[in-house]
C-alpha atoms as a printed R data frame, in Angstrom:
    type eleno elety resid chain resno       x       y      z
1   ATOM     1    CA   MET     A     1 115.884 135.343  6.478
2   ATOM     2    CA   SER     A     2 115.675 131.488  6.413
3   ATOM     3    CA   VAL     A     3 117.312 129.556  9.196
4   ATOM     4    CA   ASP     A     4 119.593 126.765  8.337
5   ATOM     5    CA   TYR     A     5 120.293 124.794 11.697
6   ATOM     6    CA   GLU     A     6 122.087 122.045  9.998
7   ATOM     7    CA   ALA     A     7 124.411 124.318  8.040
8   ATOM     8    CA   ALA     A     8 125.281 126.213 11.203
9   ATOM     9    CA   ALA     A     9 125.950 123.138 13.222
10  ATOM    10    CA   ARG     A    10 128.045 121.774 10.386
11  ATOM    11    CA   GLU     A    11 130.163 124.825 10.201
12  ATOM    12    CA   LEU     A    12 130.878 124.757 13.877
13  ATOM    13    CA   LEU     A    13 131.716 121.004 13.955
14  ATOM    14    CA   ASP     A    14 134.029 121.549 10.971
15  ATOM    15    CA   ALA     A    15 135.767 124.408 12.677
16  ATOM    16    CA   ARG     A    16 136.333 122.303 15.770
17  ATOM    17    CA   ASP     A    17 137.643 119.278 13.686
18  ATOM    18    CA   ASN     A    18 139.823 121.296 11.231
19  ATOM    19    CA   GLY     A    19 141.248 124.025 13.655
20  ATOM    20    CA   LYS     A    20 139.977 126.763 11.372
21  ATOM    21    CA   PRO     A    21 137.341 129.196 12.799
22  ATOM    22    CA   CYS     A    22 134.284 130.039 10.785
23  ATOM    23    CA   PRO     A    23 132.680 133.360 10.288
24  ATOM    24    CA   PRO     A    24 130.010 134.577 12.691
25  ATOM    25    CA   LEU     A    25 126.730 132.809 12.215
26  ATOM    26    CA   ARG     A    26 124.382 135.721 12.966
27  ATOM    27    CA   GLY     A    27 122.671 137.401 10.067
28  ATOM    28    CA   ARG     A    28 124.049 134.689  7.819
29  ATOM    29    CA   LEU     A    29 122.870 131.215  8.954
30  ATOM    30    CA   LEU     A    30 120.874 132.387 11.996
31  ATOM    31    CA   PRO     A    31 118.851 135.419 12.613
32  ATOM    32    CA   ASP     A    32 120.563 138.034 14.854
33  ATOM    33    CA   GLY     A    33 119.086 137.824 18.267
34  ATOM    34    CA   ASP     A    34 117.272 134.584 17.802
35  ATOM    35    CA   VAL     A    35 118.572 132.761 20.907
36  ATOM    36    CA   GLU     A    36 116.217 129.872 20.510
37  ATOM    37    CA   ALA     A    37 117.457 129.143 17.163
38  ATOM    38    CA   ALA     A    38 120.948 129.161 18.441
39  ATOM    39    CA   TYR     A    39 120.033 126.598 21.255
40  ATOM    40    CA   GLN     A    40 118.722 124.342 18.575
41  ATOM    41    CA   VAL     A    41 121.967 124.455 16.763
42  ATOM    42    CA   GLN     A    42 123.718 123.715 20.044
43  ATOM    43    CA   GLN     A    43 121.448 120.701 20.596
44  ATOM    44    CA   LEU     A    44 122.252 119.285 17.031
45  ATOM    45    CA   GLN     A    45 126.019 119.171 17.990
46  ATOM    46    CA   VAL     A    46 125.337 117.671 21.396
47  ATOM    47    CA   ARG     A    47 123.391 114.921 19.878
48  ATOM    48    CA   GLN     A    48 126.223 114.046 17.502
49  ATOM    49    CA   TRP     A    49 128.731 113.956 20.351
50  ATOM    50    CA   LEU     A    50 126.439 111.759 22.353
51  ATOM    51    CA   ASP     A    51 125.865 109.557 19.402
52  ATOM    52    CA   ALA     A    52 129.715 109.273 18.943
53  ATOM    53    CA   GLY     A    53 129.959 107.717 22.487
54  ATOM    54    CA   HIS     A    54 130.699 110.934 24.707
55  ATOM    55    CA   ARG     A    55 128.902 111.287 27.969
56  ATOM    56    CA   ARG     A    56 127.390 114.415 29.311
57  ATOM    57    CA   VAL     A    57 128.676 115.254 32.755
58  ATOM    58    CA   GLY     A    58 127.052 118.609 33.447
59  ATOM    59    CA   ALA     A    59 126.677 122.139 32.265
60  ATOM    60    CA   LYS     A    60 128.468 125.401 32.171
61  ATOM    61    CA   ILE     A    61 126.946 128.871 32.610
62  ATOM    62    CA   GLY     A    62 128.412 131.621 30.608
63  ATOM    63    CA   LEU     A    63 128.264 135.439 30.547
64  ATOM    64    CA   THR     A    64 127.662 135.862 34.297
65  ATOM    65    CA   SER     A    65 130.494 138.362 34.837
66  ATOM    66    CA   ARG     A    66 129.877 142.087 34.162
67  ATOM    67    CA   ALA     A    67 133.435 142.351 32.765
68  ATOM    68    CA   VAL     A    68 132.993 139.489 30.498
69  ATOM    69    CA   GLN     A    69 129.525 140.790 29.237
70  ATOM    70    CA   GLU     A    70 130.991 144.131 28.507
71  ATOM    71    CA   SER     A    71 133.924 142.776 26.527
72  ATOM    72    CA   PHE     A    72 131.396 141.125 24.102
73  ATOM    73    CA   GLY     A    73 128.417 143.522 24.475
74  ATOM    74    CA   VAL     A    74 126.324 140.718 25.517
75  ATOM    75    CA   PHE     A    75 124.226 141.332 28.731
76  ATOM    76    CA   GLN     A    76 122.577 137.979 29.395
77  ATOM    77    CA   ALA     A    77 123.609 134.599 30.729
78  ATOM    78    CA   ASP     A    78 123.676 131.518 28.607
79  ATOM    79    CA   PHE     A    79 124.540 127.938 29.006
80  ATOM    80    CA   GLY     A    80 126.299 125.035 27.355
81  ATOM    81    CA   VAL     A    81 126.828 121.165 27.911
82  ATOM    82    CA   LEU     A    82 129.876 119.667 29.468
83  ATOM    83    CA   LEU     A    83 131.148 116.353 28.160
84  ATOM    84    CA   ASP     A    84 133.457 113.792 29.587
85  ATOM    85    CA   ASP     A    85 136.138 114.575 27.140
86  ATOM    86    CA   MET     A    86 136.337 118.176 28.169
87  ATOM    87    CA   ALA     A    87 137.706 117.377 31.645
88  ATOM    88    CA   VAL     A    88 141.368 117.946 32.275
89  ATOM    89    CA   PRO     A    89 143.046 116.701 35.452
90  ATOM    90    CA   ASP     A    90 144.266 119.388 37.942
91  ATOM    91    CA   GLY     A    91 147.855 120.226 37.080
92  ATOM    92    CA   ALA     A    92 147.890 118.651 33.681
93  ATOM    93    CA   GLU     A    93 149.330 120.078 30.497
94  ATOM    94    CA   VAL     A    94 146.913 120.964 27.761
95  ATOM    95    CA   ALA     A    95 148.072 120.687 24.149
96  ATOM    96    CA   MET     A    96 147.528 123.795 22.268
97  ATOM    97    CA   ASP     A    97 146.323 122.020 19.177
98  ATOM    98    CA   ARG     A    98 143.233 120.880 20.969
99  ATOM    99    CA   LEU     A    99 141.919 124.411 20.901
100 ATOM   100    CA   LEU     A   100 141.435 127.227 18.426
101 ATOM   101    CA   GLN     A   101 141.423 130.612 20.439
102 ATOM   102    CA   PRO     A   102 141.612 129.630 24.060
103 ATOM   103    CA   ARG     A   103 141.057 131.858 27.080
104 ATOM   104    CA   VAL     A   104 140.987 131.023 30.748
105 ATOM   105    CA   GLU     A   105 138.709 132.153 33.538
106 ATOM   106    CA   ALA     A   106 138.311 131.142 37.212
107 ATOM   107    CA   GLU     A   107 135.079 129.752 38.503
108 ATOM   108    CA   VAL     A   108 133.258 127.826 41.125
109 ATOM   109    CA   ALA     A   109 132.209 124.275 40.319
110 ATOM   110    CA   PHE     A   110 129.200 122.883 41.894
111 ATOM   111    CA   VAL     A   111 128.715 119.013 42.098
112 ATOM   112    CA   LEU     A   112 125.100 118.065 42.699
113 ATOM   113    CA   GLY     A   113 123.936 115.336 45.136
114 ATOM   114    CA   ALA     A   114 120.265 115.694 44.027
115 ATOM   115    CA   ASP     A   115 118.224 116.235 40.933
116 ATOM   116    CA   LEU     A   116 116.745 119.870 40.444
117 ATOM   117    CA   PRO     A   117 113.738 118.728 38.023
118 ATOM   118    CA   ASP     A   118 111.286 121.586 38.849
119 ATOM   119    CA   GLU     A   119 111.544 125.038 37.464
120 ATOM   120    CA   ARG     A   120 109.677 126.371 40.480
121 ATOM   121    CA   ILE     A   121 112.601 125.941 42.731
122 ATOM   122    CA   THR     A   122 113.938 128.280 45.490
123 ATOM   123    CA   SER     A   123 117.394 129.073 46.677
124 ATOM   124    CA   VAL     A   124 116.862 126.588 49.489
125 ATOM   125    CA   ASP     A   125 116.262 123.876 47.050
126 ATOM   126    CA   VAL     A   126 119.424 124.713 45.246
127 ATOM   127    CA   ILE     A   127 121.476 124.804 48.313
128 ATOM   128    CA   ARG     A   128 120.173 121.370 49.550
129 ATOM   129    CA   ALA     A   129 120.850 119.877 46.054
130 ATOM   130    CA   VAL     A   130 124.679 120.936 46.112
131 ATOM   131    CA   ASP     A   131 126.922 118.157 47.555
132 ATOM   132    CA   HIS     A   132 130.104 120.090 47.446
133 ATOM   133    CA   VAL     A   133 132.066 122.945 45.624
134 ATOM   134    CA   LEU     A   134 135.374 122.996 43.941
135 ATOM   135    CA   PRO     A   135 137.712 125.553 42.546
136 ATOM   136    CA   ALA     A   136 137.745 125.463 38.765
137 ATOM   137    CA   ILE     A   137 139.431 126.831 35.618
138 ATOM   138    CA   GLU     A   138 137.384 126.787 32.473
139 ATOM   139    CA   ILE     A   139 139.161 127.049 29.234
140 ATOM   140    CA   VAL     A   140 136.788 128.747 27.050
141 ATOM   141    CA   ASP     A   141 137.182 128.605 23.265
142 ATOM   142    CA   SER     A   142 135.381 129.954 20.201
143 ATOM   143    CA   ARG     A   143 134.934 128.329 16.880
144 ATOM   144    CA   VAL     A   144 133.976 131.785 15.481
145 ATOM   145    CA   ALA     A   145 136.899 133.709 13.974
146 ATOM   146    CA   GLY     A   146 138.387 136.487 15.980
147 ATOM   147    CA   TRP     A   147 135.859 135.961 18.976
148 ATOM   148    CA   ASP     A   148 133.516 138.112 16.853
149 ATOM   149    CA   ILE     A   149 130.481 136.837 18.754
150 ATOM   150    CA   SER     A   150 126.994 137.864 19.783
151 ATOM   151    CA   ILE     A   151 124.683 135.902 22.039
152 ATOM   152    CA   VAL     A   152 123.504 133.961 19.065
153 ATOM   153    CA   ASP     A   153 127.094 132.853 17.998
154 ATOM   154    CA   THR     A   154 128.212 131.852 21.342
155 ATOM   155    CA   VAL     A   155 124.951 129.950 22.267
156 ATOM   156    CA   ALA     A   156 125.156 128.052 19.023
157 ATOM   157    CA   ASP     A   157 128.806 127.274 19.811
158 ATOM   158    CA   ASN     A   158 127.963 125.532 23.011
159 ATOM   159    CA   ALA     A   159 128.442 128.694 24.979
160 ATOM   160    CA   SER     A   160 132.083 128.870 23.780
161 ATOM   161    CA   SER     A   161 133.035 125.807 25.715
162 ATOM   162    CA   GLY     A   162 136.467 124.259 25.546
163 ATOM   163    CA   LEU     A   163 137.751 122.324 28.399
164 ATOM   164    CA   PHE     A   164 137.657 122.525 32.232
165 ATOM   165    CA   VAL     A   165 139.894 121.752 35.188
166 ATOM   166    CA   LEU     A   166 138.548 121.065 38.715
167 ATOM   167    CA   GLY     A   167 140.429 121.204 41.919
168 ATOM   168    CA   THR     A   168 140.727 118.459 44.291
169 ATOM   169    CA   THR     A   169 139.713 120.069 47.590
170 ATOM   170    CA   PRO     A   170 135.839 119.618 48.029
171 ATOM   171    CA   ARG     A   171 134.276 122.048 50.310
172 ATOM   172    CA   ARG     A   172 130.706 122.073 51.791
173 ATOM   173    CA   LEU     A   173 128.580 125.100 51.019
174 ATOM   174    CA   ALA     A   174 128.282 125.787 54.875
175 ATOM   175    CA   ASP     A   175 131.998 126.260 55.112
176 ATOM   176    CA   VAL     A   176 132.384 129.039 52.445
177 ATOM   177    CA   ASP     A   177 130.659 132.320 51.653
178 ATOM   178    CA   LEU     A   178 130.517 132.143 47.891
179 ATOM   179    CA   ARG     A   179 129.528 135.823 47.532
180 ATOM   180    CA   LEU     A   180 132.464 137.048 49.303
181 ATOM   181    CA   CYS     A   181 135.183 134.586 48.204
182 ATOM   182    CA   GLY     A   182 138.033 136.430 46.543
183 ATOM   183    CA   MET     A   183 139.672 135.031 43.349
184 ATOM   184    CA   VAL     A   184 143.032 135.713 41.840
185 ATOM   185    CA   LEU     A   185 144.107 133.915 38.494
186 ATOM   186    CA   GLU     A   186 147.956 133.845 38.169
187 ATOM   187    CA   GLN     A   187 150.216 133.311 35.146
188 ATOM   188    CA   ALA     A   188 153.714 132.135 36.249
189 ATOM   189    CA   GLY     A   189 153.054 133.732 39.611
190 ATOM   190    CA   GLU     A   190 151.866 137.141 38.473
191 ATOM   191    CA   PRO     A   191 148.196 138.094 38.772
192 ATOM   192    CA   VAL     A   192 146.472 138.331 35.448
193 ATOM   193    CA   SER     A   193 142.701 138.320 36.676
194 ATOM   194    CA   VAL     A   194 141.137 139.222 40.027
195 ATOM   195    CA   GLY     A   195 137.583 139.151 41.137
196 ATOM   196    CA   ALA     A   196 135.140 137.693 43.600
197 ATOM   197    CA   GLY     A   197 131.983 135.561 43.923
198 ATOM   198    CA   ALA     A   198 129.830 138.665 43.835
199 ATOM   199    CA   ALA     A   199 131.051 139.215 40.207
200 ATOM   200    CA   CYS     A   200 128.994 136.194 39.178
201 ATOM   201    CA   LEU     A   201 125.443 137.313 39.076
202 ATOM   202    CA   GLY     A   202 125.875 138.686 42.598
203 ATOM   203    CA   ASN     A   203 126.531 135.137 43.954
204 ATOM   204    CA   PRO     A   204 127.453 131.980 42.132
205 ATOM   205    CA   LEU     A   205 124.462 130.365 43.633
206 ATOM   206    CA   HIS     A   206 122.199 132.807 41.810
207 ATOM   207    CA   ALA     A   207 123.699 131.505 38.658
208 ATOM   208    CA   LEU     A   208 123.136 127.876 39.536
209 ATOM   209    CA   GLU     A   209 119.510 128.667 40.391
210 ATOM   210    CA   TRP     A   210 118.946 130.512 37.105
211 ATOM   211    CA   LEU     A   211 120.533 127.396 35.284
212 ATOM   212    CA   ALA     A   212 118.374 124.951 37.137
213 ATOM   213    CA   ARG     A   213 115.223 126.683 36.375
214 ATOM   214    CA   THR     A   214 116.241 127.205 32.638
215 ATOM   215    CA   MET     A   215 117.045 123.601 32.279
216 ATOM   216    CA   ALA     A   216 114.007 122.265 34.008
217 ATOM   217    CA   ARG     A   217 111.867 124.471 31.763
218 ATOM   218    CA   SER     A   218 113.602 122.944 28.679
219 ATOM   219    CA   GLY     A   219 112.763 119.395 29.830
220 ATOM   220    CA   ASP     A   220 116.380 118.470 30.417
221 ATOM   221    CA   PRO     A   221 116.914 119.149 34.191
222 ATOM   222    CA   LEU     A   222 120.177 119.073 36.203
223 ATOM   223    CA   ARG     A   223 120.613 115.713 37.815
224 ATOM   224    CA   ALA     A   224 122.560 114.276 40.763
225 ATOM   225    CA   GLY     A   225 126.293 113.958 39.880
226 ATOM   226    CA   ASP     A   226 126.205 116.817 37.369
227 ATOM   227    CA   VAL     A   227 129.087 119.318 37.536
228 ATOM   228    CA   VAL     A   228 128.068 122.803 37.013
229 ATOM   229    CA   LEU     A   229 130.536 125.671 36.363
230 ATOM   230    CA   SER     A   230 129.133 128.967 37.701
231 ATOM   231    CA   GLY     A   231 130.643 131.415 35.111
232 ATOM   232    CA   ALA     A   232 133.607 133.674 35.575
233 ATOM   233    CA   LEU     A   233 134.414 135.534 38.882
234 ATOM   234    CA   GLY     A   234 136.572 137.883 36.934
235 ATOM   235    CA   PRO     A   235 137.866 138.815 33.417
236 ATOM   236    CA   MET     A   236 138.819 136.047 31.102
237 ATOM   237    CA   VAL     A   237 142.403 135.969 29.950
238 ATOM   238    CA   PRO     A   238 143.929 134.927 26.528
239 ATOM   239    CA   VAL     A   239 146.176 131.846 26.789
240 ATOM   240    CA   THR     A   240 149.913 132.156 26.108
241 ATOM   241    CA   ALA     A   241 151.326 129.051 24.533
242 ATOM   242    CA   GLY     A   242 153.753 127.336 27.109
243 ATOM   243    CA   ALA     A   243 152.311 129.298 30.067
244 ATOM   244    CA   ALA     A   244 151.015 127.893 33.395
245 ATOM   245    CA   TYR     A   245 147.951 129.314 35.225
246 ATOM   246    CA   GLU     A   246 146.795 128.903 38.720
247 ATOM   247    CA   ALA     A   247 143.485 130.054 40.255
248 ATOM   248    CA   ARG     A   248 143.187 130.602 43.928
249 ATOM   249    CA   ILE     A   249 139.598 131.028 45.381
250 ATOM   250    CA   SER     A   250 139.543 131.872 49.116
251 ATOM   251    CA   GLY     A   251 137.862 129.026 50.985
252 ATOM   252    CA   LEU     A   252 137.996 126.772 48.176
253 ATOM   253    CA   GLY     A   253 141.688 126.358 47.455
254 ATOM   254    CA   SER     A   254 143.506 126.315 44.171
255 ATOM   255    CA   VAL     A   255 143.507 124.622 40.806
256 ATOM   256    CA   ARG     A   256 146.163 124.745 38.072
257 ATOM   257    CA   LEU     A   257 147.142 123.730 34.616
258 ATOM   258    CA   CYS     A   258 149.629 124.679 31.849
259 ATOM   259    CA   PHE     A   259 149.755 124.699 28.102
260 ATOM   260    CA   SER     A   260 152.100 123.193 25.719
261 ATOM   261    CA   GLY     A   261 154.206 125.223 23.223
262 ATOM   262    CA   GLU     A   262 152.855 126.279 19.854
263 ATOM   263    CA   ALA     A   263 150.614 123.712 18.198
264 ATOM   264    CA   SER     A   264 152.472 121.314 15.851
């Protein structure tokens, strides 16, 4: 089949702007399984956002949790770009009409203090590059109708990025065992998702190392100051309008947000 990168990017951008999800891209505008083509569509959108004045602030890793992989039948990690307008303050209210089909998941956020420009890195290089870690909630979203996504659909859709919330209690890596840290995500005080650092590719640091190598190989490496979301520590949860969510990660503290009522 022919590949129409521009048409795929345009459909996703239109879905984001109009609030109406589009059909899956795979087998229609992009070949099923062609991840490289999907990343090209992602980059077309990122360039438009940057040209419009937005600033790249980091990256997110997706599909790192086995529970999330099994829910979509996708068994490899991916990544997307974080922009300045995706950041939401801790404890803030998010308007439902900013999103199409939001879900939330608890993650570890890494803040880098050094560049990671070489794909031939080791875990020691990654550890030395991390300035501090924070608890985070990622609000994932899909511009594809019904979350009917394959790896191609989600990669093209900037790894199903939506918004993100960072906690305000920075911790040094030496002060927390990310593999063993437990996580609970609560809605109105009731647990709706539980997990641990080990659910994220065995350790969130492994996810960061994978991303650093992948982005260095692509010629767009991670830089000092970047925020990197590790990927989910447990199952993602569909958002309920008007609900409040709080994630607690042992050793890292907590982070919270709430959603407005139904979109106007």
